[in-house]
Tab-separated table of C-alpha atoms in Angstrom:
chain	number	residue	atom	x	y	z
A	863	MET	CA	-9.400	-7.110	8.517
A	864	ILE	CA	-9.370	-6.379	4.837
A	865	GLU	CA	-8.408	-9.230	2.311
A	866	ILE	CA	-6.588	-9.287	-1.076
A	867	ALA	CA	-6.501	-12.064	-3.576
A	868	ALA	CA	-3.000	-12.439	-4.837
A	869	VAL	CA	-0.697	-15.079	-6.451
A	870	VAL	CA	2.758	-16.309	-5.402
A	871	THR	CA	5.751	-15.319	-7.439
A	872	ALA	CA	8.369	-16.325	-5.137
A	873	VAL	CA	9.227	-18.023	-1.982
A	874	GLU	CA	12.392	-17.041	-0.069
A	875	ASN	CA	13.394	-17.282	3.680
A	876	GLY	CA	10.359	-17.252	5.001
A	877	TYR	CA	8.635	-14.812	3.220
A	878	LEU	CA	6.371	-14.608	-0.142
A	879	GLU	CA	6.272	-12.405	-2.685
A	880	VAL	CA	2.868	-12.123	-3.908
A	881	GLU	CA	1.381	-10.195	-7.100
A	882	SER	CA	-2.074	-8.553	-6.648
A	883	ALA	CA	-3.997	-7.633	-9.828
A	884	SER	CA	-6.849	-6.002	-7.669
A	885	THR	CA	-6.796	-3.061	-5.821
A	886	GLY	CA	-9.815	-3.230	-4.252
A	887	CYS	CA	-10.851	-4.954	-0.693
A	888	GLY	CA	-12.605	-8.117	-2.825
A	889	ARG	CA	-16.189	-7.283	-2.340
A	890	CYS	CA	-16.461	-4.129	-4.693
A	891	HIS	CA	-19.253	-5.407	-6.302
A	892	GLU	CA	-21.536	-6.975	-3.374
A	893	PRO	CA	-23.723	-4.742	-1.668
A	894	GLY	CA	-22.032	-2.528	1.138
A	895	GLY	CA	-18.865	-3.231	-0.860
A	896	CYS	CA	-16.222	-0.313	-0.970
A	897	GLY	CA	-16.071	0.319	-4.586
A	898	GLY	CA	-12.153	0.905	-4.234
A	899	VAL	CA	-11.636	-1.331	-7.301
A	900	SER	CA	-12.773	1.157	-9.378
A	901	LEU	CA	-11.208	3.968	-7.864
A	902	GLY	CA	-8.059	2.041	-7.548
A	903	SER	CA	-8.195	1.064	-11.281
A	904	MET	CA	-7.992	4.619	-12.207
A	905	LEU	CA	-5.363	5.730	-10.192
A	906	CYS	CA	-2.730	2.511	-10.422
A	907	ALA	CA	-3.679	0.501	-13.385
A	908	LYS	CA	-0.729	-2.482	-13.173
A	909	SER	CA	-0.894	-5.058	-10.593
A	910	ARG	CA	1.066	-4.327	-7.324
A	911	ARG	CA	3.994	-7.102	-6.007
A	912	LEU	CA	4.009	-7.119	-1.651
A	913	ARG	CA	6.414	-8.933	0.715
A	914	VAL	CA	4.651	-11.102	2.964
A	915	ARG	CA	5.701	-13.404	6.220
A	916	ASN	CA	5.002	-16.904	5.149
A	917	ASP	CA	3.241	-18.295	8.409
A	918	LEU	CA	1.641	-21.418	6.942
A	919	PRO	CA	2.389	-24.656	8.186
A	920	GLY	CA	2.770	-26.419	4.746
A	921	PRO	CA	4.267	-25.789	1.779
A	922	VAL	CA	3.592	-23.162	-0.790
A	923	GLN	CA	4.614	-22.955	-4.294
A	924	VAL	CA	5.074	-20.235	-7.038
A	925	GLY	CA	1.681	-20.220	-8.751
A	926	ASP	CA	-0.294	-20.924	-5.702
A	927	GLN	CA	-3.192	-18.371	-4.772
A	928	VAL	CA	-3.259	-16.422	-1.120
A	929	ASP	CA	-5.622	-14.542	0.388
A	930	VAL	CA	-3.459	-11.435	1.911
A	931	GLY	CA	-5.062	-9.721	5.079
A	932	VAL	CA	-4.444	-6.141	5.748
A	933	ALA	CA	-4.830	-4.708	9.191
A	934	ASP	CA	-7.589	-1.973	9.115
A	935	GLY	CA	-5.429	0.763	10.858
A	936	ILE	CA	-2.816	0.249	8.016
A	937	LEU	CA	-5.251	1.797	5.234
A	938	GLY	CA	-6.170	4.588	6.959
A	939	GLN	CA	-2.417	5.411	7.906
A	940	ALA	CA	-1.842	5.141	4.365
A	941	ALA	CA	-4.687	7.641	3.161
A	942	LEU	CA	-3.213	10.050	5.851
A	943	VAL	CA	0.368	9.969	4.558
A	944	THR	CA	-0.799	9.929	0.911
A	945	TYR	CA	-2.985	12.684	1.176
A	946	ALA	CA	-3.013	14.727	4.016
A	947	LEU	CA	0.832	14.886	4.529
A	948	PRO	CA	1.304	16.550	1.170
A	949	LEU	CA	-1.599	18.531	1.354
A	950	ALA	CA	-0.313	19.787	4.762
A	951	GLY	CA	3.212	20.563	3.593
A	952	LEU	CA	1.721	22.695	0.620
A	953	LEU	CA	-0.645	24.702	2.856
A	954	LEU	CA	2.098	25.198	5.759
A	955	GLY	CA	4.766	26.274	3.171
A	956	ALA	CA	2.409	28.538	1.351
A	957	LEU	CA	1.404	30.391	4.539
A	958	ALA	CA	5.037	30.434	5.548
A	959	GLY	CA	6.170	31.560	2.313
A	960	ALA	CA	3.336	34.303	2.117
A	961	ARG	CA	5.261	36.891	3.805
A	962	GLY	CA	7.171	37.292	0.555
A	963	GLY	CA	4.028	38.123	-1.184
A	964	ASP	CA	2.091	36.142	-4.191
A	965	VAL	CA	5.597	34.567	-5.474
A	966	GLY	CA	6.787	33.679	-1.877
A	967	ALA	CA	3.536	31.794	-1.118
A	968	ILE	CA	3.946	29.992	-4.330
A	969	LEU	CA	7.510	29.265	-3.492
A	970	GLY	CA	6.822	28.299	-0.355
A	971	GLY	CA	3.948	25.778	-1.137
A	972	ALA	CA	5.995	24.104	-3.600
A	973	ALA	CA	8.769	23.816	-1.082
A	974	GLY	CA	6.548	22.477	1.444
A	975	LEU	CA	5.089	20.140	-1.140
A	976	GLY	CA	8.553	18.860	-2.319
A	977	VAL	CA	9.417	18.245	1.458
A	978	ALA	CA	6.203	16.447	2.366
A	979	TRP	CA	6.116	14.321	-0.644
A	980	LEU	CA	9.762	13.336	0.085
A	981	LEU	CA	8.648	12.532	3.905
A	982	ALA	CA	5.631	10.330	2.140
A	983	ARG	CA	8.174	8.956	0.341
A	984	ARG	CA	10.011	7.567	2.963
A	985	MET	CA	7.369	6.523	5.348
A	986	ARG	CA	6.050	4.490	2.576
A	987	ARG	CA	9.126	2.609	2.049
A	988	GLN	CA	9.637	2.284	5.894
A	989	ALA	CA	6.146	0.722	6.395
A	990	GLU	CA	6.637	-1.613	2.850
A	991	ALA	CA	9.809	-2.989	4.582
A	992	ARG	CA	7.350	-4.093	7.868
A	993	ALA	CA	5.878	-7.155	6.179
A	994	GLY	CA	4.462	-8.045	9.573
A	995	ASP	CA	1.843	-5.759	8.955
A	996	LEU	CA	0.518	-7.969	5.958
A	997	VAL	CA	-0.294	-11.744	6.875
A	998	VAL	CA	-1.857	-14.735	4.321
A	999	VAL	CA	-5.114	-15.345	5.842
A	1000	ARG	CA	-5.987	-18.286	3.335
A	1001	HIS	CA	-4.053	-20.527	0.978
A	1002	ARG	CA	-5.211	-22.030	-2.118
A	1003	PRO	CA	-2.565	-24.545	-3.860
A	1004	ALA	CA	-2.585	-24.249	-7.623
């Protein structure tokens, strides 16, 4: 399980809204760390807001620090949807449009990429709606 440090920004109906300034696993600077914070800061400079189910036994307040755990398989699925799906759409669209020559391949590739992008966006929204994939591992009151 990968853990991400975050700060609680809202508490409502059994859920926490947290803001994560880090885009890496938290071990980026240690030997054997992923180095993802470097890549993440280039691709996504702003902080990320997440909605997490609150299973903590004690009270949680805005400003508390928490560590949010992300299951290992979730990151693999996210990478597949983010990178492989649009690439597959581009290639399949280009192959389908190749019957119409170069212009057909370009238009088919663009259409395939657009459809794959819309599908990836929808899958991302569905994944974000499932807050059960994220769990609070540690709670540090402010």
